[in-house]
C-alpha atoms as one frame of an Amber mdcrd trajectory, in Angstrom:
protein
  46.188 139.343 142.719  45.867 142.972 144.273  42.298 143.776 145.508  41.325
 147.527 145.425  38.456 148.337 147.853  36.560 151.779 146.526  35.086 153.656
 149.434  31.785 155.236 148.829  29.327 157.379 150.727  29.445 157.663 154.642
  31.073 154.602 155.206  34.568 156.102 153.481  35.300 158.301 156.533  34.623
 155.466 159.394  36.611 152.898 157.370  39.662 155.102 156.850  39.558 155.906
 160.466  39.462 152.252 161.288  42.583 151.588 158.916  44.391 154.311 160.511
  43.686 152.833 164.073  45.056 149.223 162.992  48.004 150.876 161.213  48.929
 153.015 164.479  48.218 149.914 166.891  49.890 147.368 164.983  52.842 149.319
 163.851  54.575 149.199 160.287  58.031 148.647 159.015  58.700 152.296 158.107
  61.982 153.381 158.865  62.446 156.917 160.501  65.565 158.937 160.316  65.812
 160.523 163.917  68.973 162.602 163.132  67.153 165.291 161.404  64.479 165.630
 164.274  64.519 169.220 165.762  62.718 168.516 168.920  64.283 165.607 170.407
  61.796 165.163 173.362  58.637 164.821 170.864  60.602 162.092 168.485  58.030
 159.468 169.397  55.121 161.639 169.088  56.229 163.013 165.876  57.265 159.376
 164.523  53.909 157.848 165.040  52.164 160.756 163.541  54.315 160.957 160.665
  53.978 157.221 160.023  50.187 157.256 160.461  49.924 160.126 158.097  52.250
 158.669 155.383  50.297 155.157 155.556  47.029 156.819 155.629  48.009 158.592
 152.598  49.435 155.805 150.546  46.189 153.918 151.551  44.043 156.832 149.732
  45.610 156.334 146.512  43.341 154.701 143.843  45.802 151.774 143.513  47.479
 151.893 146.607  51.179 152.848 147.043  54.185 151.036 148.439  56.998 153.023
 150.176  60.433 152.222 148.680  64.024 152.402 149.149  66.562 153.198 146.472
  68.469 150.226 144.838  71.903 151.808 145.558  71.149 152.073 149.785  69.174
 149.122 151.037  69.617 150.657 154.635  68.291 154.379 153.765  65.264 155.092
 155.634  61.893 155.063 154.130  60.910 158.483 155.394  63.545 161.152 155.054
  63.167 164.066 157.785  64.855 167.148 156.769  64.587 171.019 156.690  64.569
 171.213 153.011  63.620 175.027 152.683  65.606 176.060 155.380  62.661 177.701
 157.398  63.470 176.097 160.459  60.782 173.529 160.317  61.232 169.979 159.235
  59.658 168.282 156.046  59.287 164.755 155.202  60.172 162.941 151.934  58.862
 159.671 151.168  59.165 157.683 147.595  56.712 155.064 146.655  55.362 152.842
 143.984  52.207 152.301 142.026  53.046 149.379 139.948  49.736 149.571 138.113
  49.968 153.073 137.067  51.835 154.449 133.638  54.149 156.681 135.892  54.872
 153.864 138.800  57.589 155.646 140.954  56.461 158.863 143.050  57.713 161.013
 145.656  55.825 163.116 148.269  56.792 165.804 150.589  54.773 166.538 153.949
  55.190 169.685 155.579  55.113 169.628 159.565  52.051 171.853 160.392  52.396
 171.793 164.146  50.214 168.788 165.313  50.000 167.115 161.687  51.851 166.098
 158.690  50.008 167.681 155.323  51.339 166.378 151.716  52.498 169.497 150.206
  54.382 168.645 146.918  54.607 165.670 144.840  57.247 164.402 142.494  56.770
 162.041 139.369  59.440 159.675 138.591  61.187 159.666 135.250  61.458 155.737
 134.993  60.505 152.428 136.328  62.754 151.944 139.172  64.416 154.366 141.638
  67.917 153.699 141.527  69.299 156.141 143.796  68.131 159.142 146.408  70.632
 161.798 147.681  69.896 164.870 149.609  72.254 167.619 149.524  72.609 171.368
 148.955  73.936 171.593 144.932  71.839 175.168 144.562  74.358 176.646 146.984
  71.400 178.471 148.695  71.353 176.937 151.915  68.451 174.723 151.249  68.571
 171.155 150.597  67.865 169.577 147.161  66.647 166.176 145.936  68.621 164.180
 143.843  67.068 161.074 142.545  68.176 158.592 139.587  65.704 156.661 137.620
  66.175 153.646 135.343  63.776 151.726 133.349  65.178 148.363 135.234  67.197
 147.365 132.353  71.132 146.797 133.003  72.313 147.979 129.614  69.859 151.029
 129.495  71.485 154.353 130.880  69.958 155.731 134.196  68.631 159.488 134.329
  69.605 161.746 137.178  67.040 164.725 138.115  67.494 167.459 140.805  64.351
 169.150 142.896  64.285 172.069 144.903  61.723 172.598 147.479  60.636 175.778
 148.720  57.822 178.163 149.546  55.607 174.832 149.588  56.719 174.453 145.758
  58.714 171.650 144.057  60.969 172.903 141.084  62.666 170.437 138.811  66.198
 171.908 138.049  67.862 169.131 136.412  65.921 166.369 134.400  67.332 163.166
 133.273  70.766 163.966 132.714  72.447 160.253 131.412  74.476 158.651 134.208
  75.960 155.640 135.043  77.532 156.633 138.641  77.495 160.150 140.257  78.955
 161.826 143.281  78.275 164.769 145.084  81.792 166.378 145.845  83.920 169.546
 145.715  86.437 168.802 143.349  87.442 172.569 142.296  88.002 173.330 145.938
  85.855 176.550 145.989  83.983 175.407 148.969  80.555 174.807 147.063  79.107
 171.371 145.912  79.651 169.774 142.554  78.087 167.164 140.684  79.924 164.579
 138.953  78.688 162.183 136.638  80.196 159.101 135.285  78.912 157.901 131.807
  79.556 154.944 130.207  78.351 152.909 127.155  80.109 149.620 126.289  82.524
 150.188 123.172  80.998 153.609 122.737  81.608 156.233 125.180  83.034 156.649
 128.368  83.791 159.781 130.397  83.588 161.842 133.681  82.041 165.234 133.882
  81.788 167.728 136.584  79.043 170.211 136.836  78.248 173.187 138.926  75.070
 175.176 139.451  75.483 179.163 138.535  72.167 179.976 139.820  70.157 179.326
 136.921  71.431 175.770 135.607  74.175 173.320 135.967  77.165 174.263 134.050
  79.920 172.022 132.684  83.251 172.833 134.557  85.261 170.078 132.681  84.772
 166.928 130.884  87.314 164.032 130.653  87.149 161.118 128.279  87.633 157.742
 129.435  88.378 154.247 128.156  84.986 152.401 126.771  86.582 149.401 125.649
  85.963 147.953 129.229  83.290 145.447 130.504  81.647 148.150 132.971  82.550
 150.164 136.090  81.418 148.335 139.289  82.446 150.927 141.993  82.629 154.799
 142.485  83.679 156.654 145.763  84.353 160.131 145.955  86.459 162.141 148.933
  89.975 162.680 149.634  92.501 160.996 147.750  95.804 162.246 149.156  97.063
 163.103 152.447  96.856 166.774 151.855  93.196 166.891 151.373  92.700 166.744
 147.520  89.335 165.810 146.550  88.716 163.465 143.843  86.802 160.208 142.513
  87.864 156.555 142.387  86.479 154.090 139.524  86.780 150.708 139.616  86.597
 149.009 136.257  85.810 145.621 135.000  87.829 144.524 131.957  85.981 141.068
 131.204  82.531 139.906 131.201  84.200 137.091 133.492  84.944 139.434 136.191
  88.462 138.233 136.622  90.588 141.357 135.265  90.051 144.909 136.878  91.806
 148.153 137.463  91.230 151.484 139.413  91.148 154.959 138.216  91.478 158.141
 140.322  90.548 161.558 138.817  91.045 164.828 140.612  90.558 168.218 139.462
  93.578 170.910 138.816  93.612 174.337 137.776  89.880 173.588 136.748  90.683
 170.491 134.703  89.657 167.103 135.131  92.805 165.198 135.561  93.361 161.171
 135.608  96.459 160.634 138.324  96.042 156.731 138.457  95.386 154.074 135.969
  95.686 150.550 134.662  99.428 150.433 134.670  99.453 150.850 138.498  96.492
 149.267 139.638  95.811 146.211 137.262  94.440 143.085 139.402  92.787 139.786
 138.603  90.150 140.102 140.961  87.260 142.701 141.597  88.245 144.683 144.454
  86.304 148.016 145.632  88.055 151.127 146.396  87.207 152.973 149.472  88.440
 154.295 152.783  89.282 150.808 154.206  91.269 152.109 157.111  89.220 154.794
 158.287  91.580 157.719 157.900  89.703 159.815 155.851  91.673 159.072 152.772
  90.531 156.821 150.019  92.583 153.607 148.969  92.521 151.248 146.145  93.188
 147.568 146.388  95.803 144.941 144.916  96.492 141.320 144.959  99.648 140.469
 146.458 101.376 137.340 146.343 102.957 135.954 149.731 106.613 135.360 149.980
 107.676 131.739 148.881 104.674 131.341 146.654 106.401 131.824 143.253 105.929
 129.227 140.806 102.572 128.147 142.323  99.572 128.414 139.901  97.519 131.763
 140.341  94.473 129.889 141.327  96.457 127.823 144.215  97.862 131.111 145.678
  96.249 132.447 148.803  96.253 136.049 147.610  96.401 138.986 150.239  94.234
 142.018 149.643  96.804 145.078 149.901  95.442 148.518 150.068  97.526 151.498
 149.017  96.818 155.258 148.544  97.454 157.466 145.466 100.308 159.504 146.722
 102.135 156.668 148.395 101.472 153.394 146.028 104.808 151.789 147.303 103.697
 151.673 151.060 100.658 149.670 151.771  98.400 150.961 154.439  96.410 148.150
 155.085  96.391 144.038 154.196  94.026 141.313 154.864  92.995 138.008 154.069
  89.438 136.363 154.113  88.600 139.869 156.074  91.587 139.077 158.716  93.283
 142.531 158.955  97.177 142.172 159.149  98.552 144.281 161.795 100.296 147.396
 160.115 103.682 146.620 161.815 103.342 142.960 160.127 102.898 144.132 156.715
 105.747 142.847 154.459 107.050 140.758 157.616 104.775 137.898 157.266 103.657
 135.336 154.997 101.749 132.143 154.269 103.544 129.023 154.799 104.146 127.594
 151.234 102.817 123.945 152.670  99.585 125.611 153.268  96.636 124.374 151.024
  94.075 127.198 149.912  90.641 126.404 151.202  91.622 123.844 153.540  94.447
 124.872 155.868  96.568 127.982 156.301  99.540 129.016 158.536 100.614 132.762
 158.769 104.109 132.668 159.608 106.872 135.753 160.133 109.266 135.924 157.552
 112.626 136.333 159.433 112.116 133.563 162.262 109.197 131.246 160.540 107.063
 131.627 164.128 103.444 131.202 163.473 101.178 133.938 163.986  97.830 133.047
 162.751  96.070 130.072 161.623  93.032 129.547 159.366  90.972 126.197 158.904
  88.002 124.889 157.017  85.810 122.422 158.959  82.845 120.477 158.131  79.749
 121.236 160.451  80.657 117.880 162.446  84.610 118.678 162.697  83.401 122.113
 163.943  81.342 121.011 166.726  84.297 119.140 168.042  87.187 121.398 167.483
  85.018 124.896 168.149  86.398 125.276 171.814  90.054 125.686 170.113  89.105
 128.133 167.342  87.062 131.161 166.432  84.522 131.458 164.042  85.388 133.284
 160.871  82.771 132.559 158.540  79.956 130.004 158.423  77.668 128.292 155.557
  75.095 125.636 155.416  77.817 123.010 154.802  81.175 124.502 156.148  82.903
 126.690 158.700  86.097 128.517 158.557  87.773 128.863 161.975  90.992 130.871
 162.990  93.323 131.364 165.674  96.004 134.093 166.384  98.939 133.286 168.504
 100.443 136.654 167.705  98.753 140.164 168.528  97.131 143.088 166.487  94.932
 140.814 164.035  91.714 142.305 163.639  88.173 140.559 162.325  85.291 143.323
 162.202  85.453 144.763 165.689  87.007 141.745 167.317  90.895 142.292 167.436
  93.491 139.581 168.785
C-alpha cells in the first residue's frame, strides 16, 4: 500500500530539505544523458543539481510521481537533456507516472536558470502507458520537437501519437493522438526535411502506411499506401537507407500466423512523391520471425531469410539447422551476412561452407567446407557437468540454467559478438 504524507505548517520546508539532502547523499537511479550537455567541465555539478530538482519535484506531487521510460526503448535516459527551443541553453524533459490519478502519464520540461532548474511546462499524457518517445525537428524550424506515443496498455487497442513543440517557455501540442502501430522519422521524399511515416494495422480490417510532413501549420499527408490486413500483425519496423545509392525507405516484418512460424518482409520507399512497395512476400517469405535491420553495419538495411545448408535435402524442416542469411533490397541474389546461433560466417565463406549432414541439431554441429570437407567450426551442447570438464577446449557461446553451448573454430574470420576467431 502506498503511503501519502501530507506536510503542514512550518515543518513542510524542513522535511522537504531533509528529503532532498537524503536523495543527494544516497544517490538515485535516474539516468542522465551527457551527450546533450553544453558545458562538459560542469557536467557533474549539473547532473547532481538536475537529479535533485527532479526528485524534489516528484516528491512534492500530491500522490508522488515515478519517472518512467517508454516501453519501446528500455535503455533511454529517464532525464532527456536537450536544447528544445534553440536558444543555446539546455532544457530537461522527464516523463513520470502517477498511477492513482485519472491521467496517470505526465511529462515536465525544466529550464536551466543558471544555478538551478525550474519546471516550466507540463505535458498531460493521452493514455495509460508511455509507449514511445523520440526527439526530432519535425516542424523544420531548427527546434527539437517531442514525439510521444501512448496506449491504454491493451495489445489489441491502437496507440496514439502526439507531437509537442516547446518555445518561449510554452508548450504547444501540434499533433494529437494520431492512430499508429509503428512510426518512423525519416526523409522519404528526399527534400532534406524530416517526415513522419506511420503504419496503422487492424487485423482483417485495415493496414496502411502513410507519410506526413509539417507545412508550417499542420501535418499534411504526402501519400498513403494500402497494405495487406490479412496477416497476424507486424513485429518489427526499421527505417533508413535501403539501397547502396542511399535511397531511404522502411522495412516492415509481418507475422502471418498467431503461432509465429511464418513471416515475410516488405520494403516501402517513395518515388516521385508516391509510396511504392519494392519488396514483398514472394521474395521474403520465411518460416521464422527474423527481424530486419542493418546487420553488417554498412548503413544499409537488410532482411533475413532461412537458408537450408547444402546436403540437408530430404530432412524434416524441424531437424534442419537453418542458416540466417541476410540480403539487401537492390541485390537479393548475393547475401551480405550469414550466421548460425549468433555466429557470423566470414563473408568469403558464405555459400562455400555447410553443416555436415551427420550433425544433430541441438547436440553437435560440424561446419565444413563444401569443396574439400575441411572442418572450420564446431558447436556442441553440454550439460553443466560436461562443460566443467571440457571448457578448456571450447569457448562459451550461450549458457542457461541447465545447459551450455560451446564452440571452437579451426578456420578464421568467424565472429561472435566482438570476439573474432
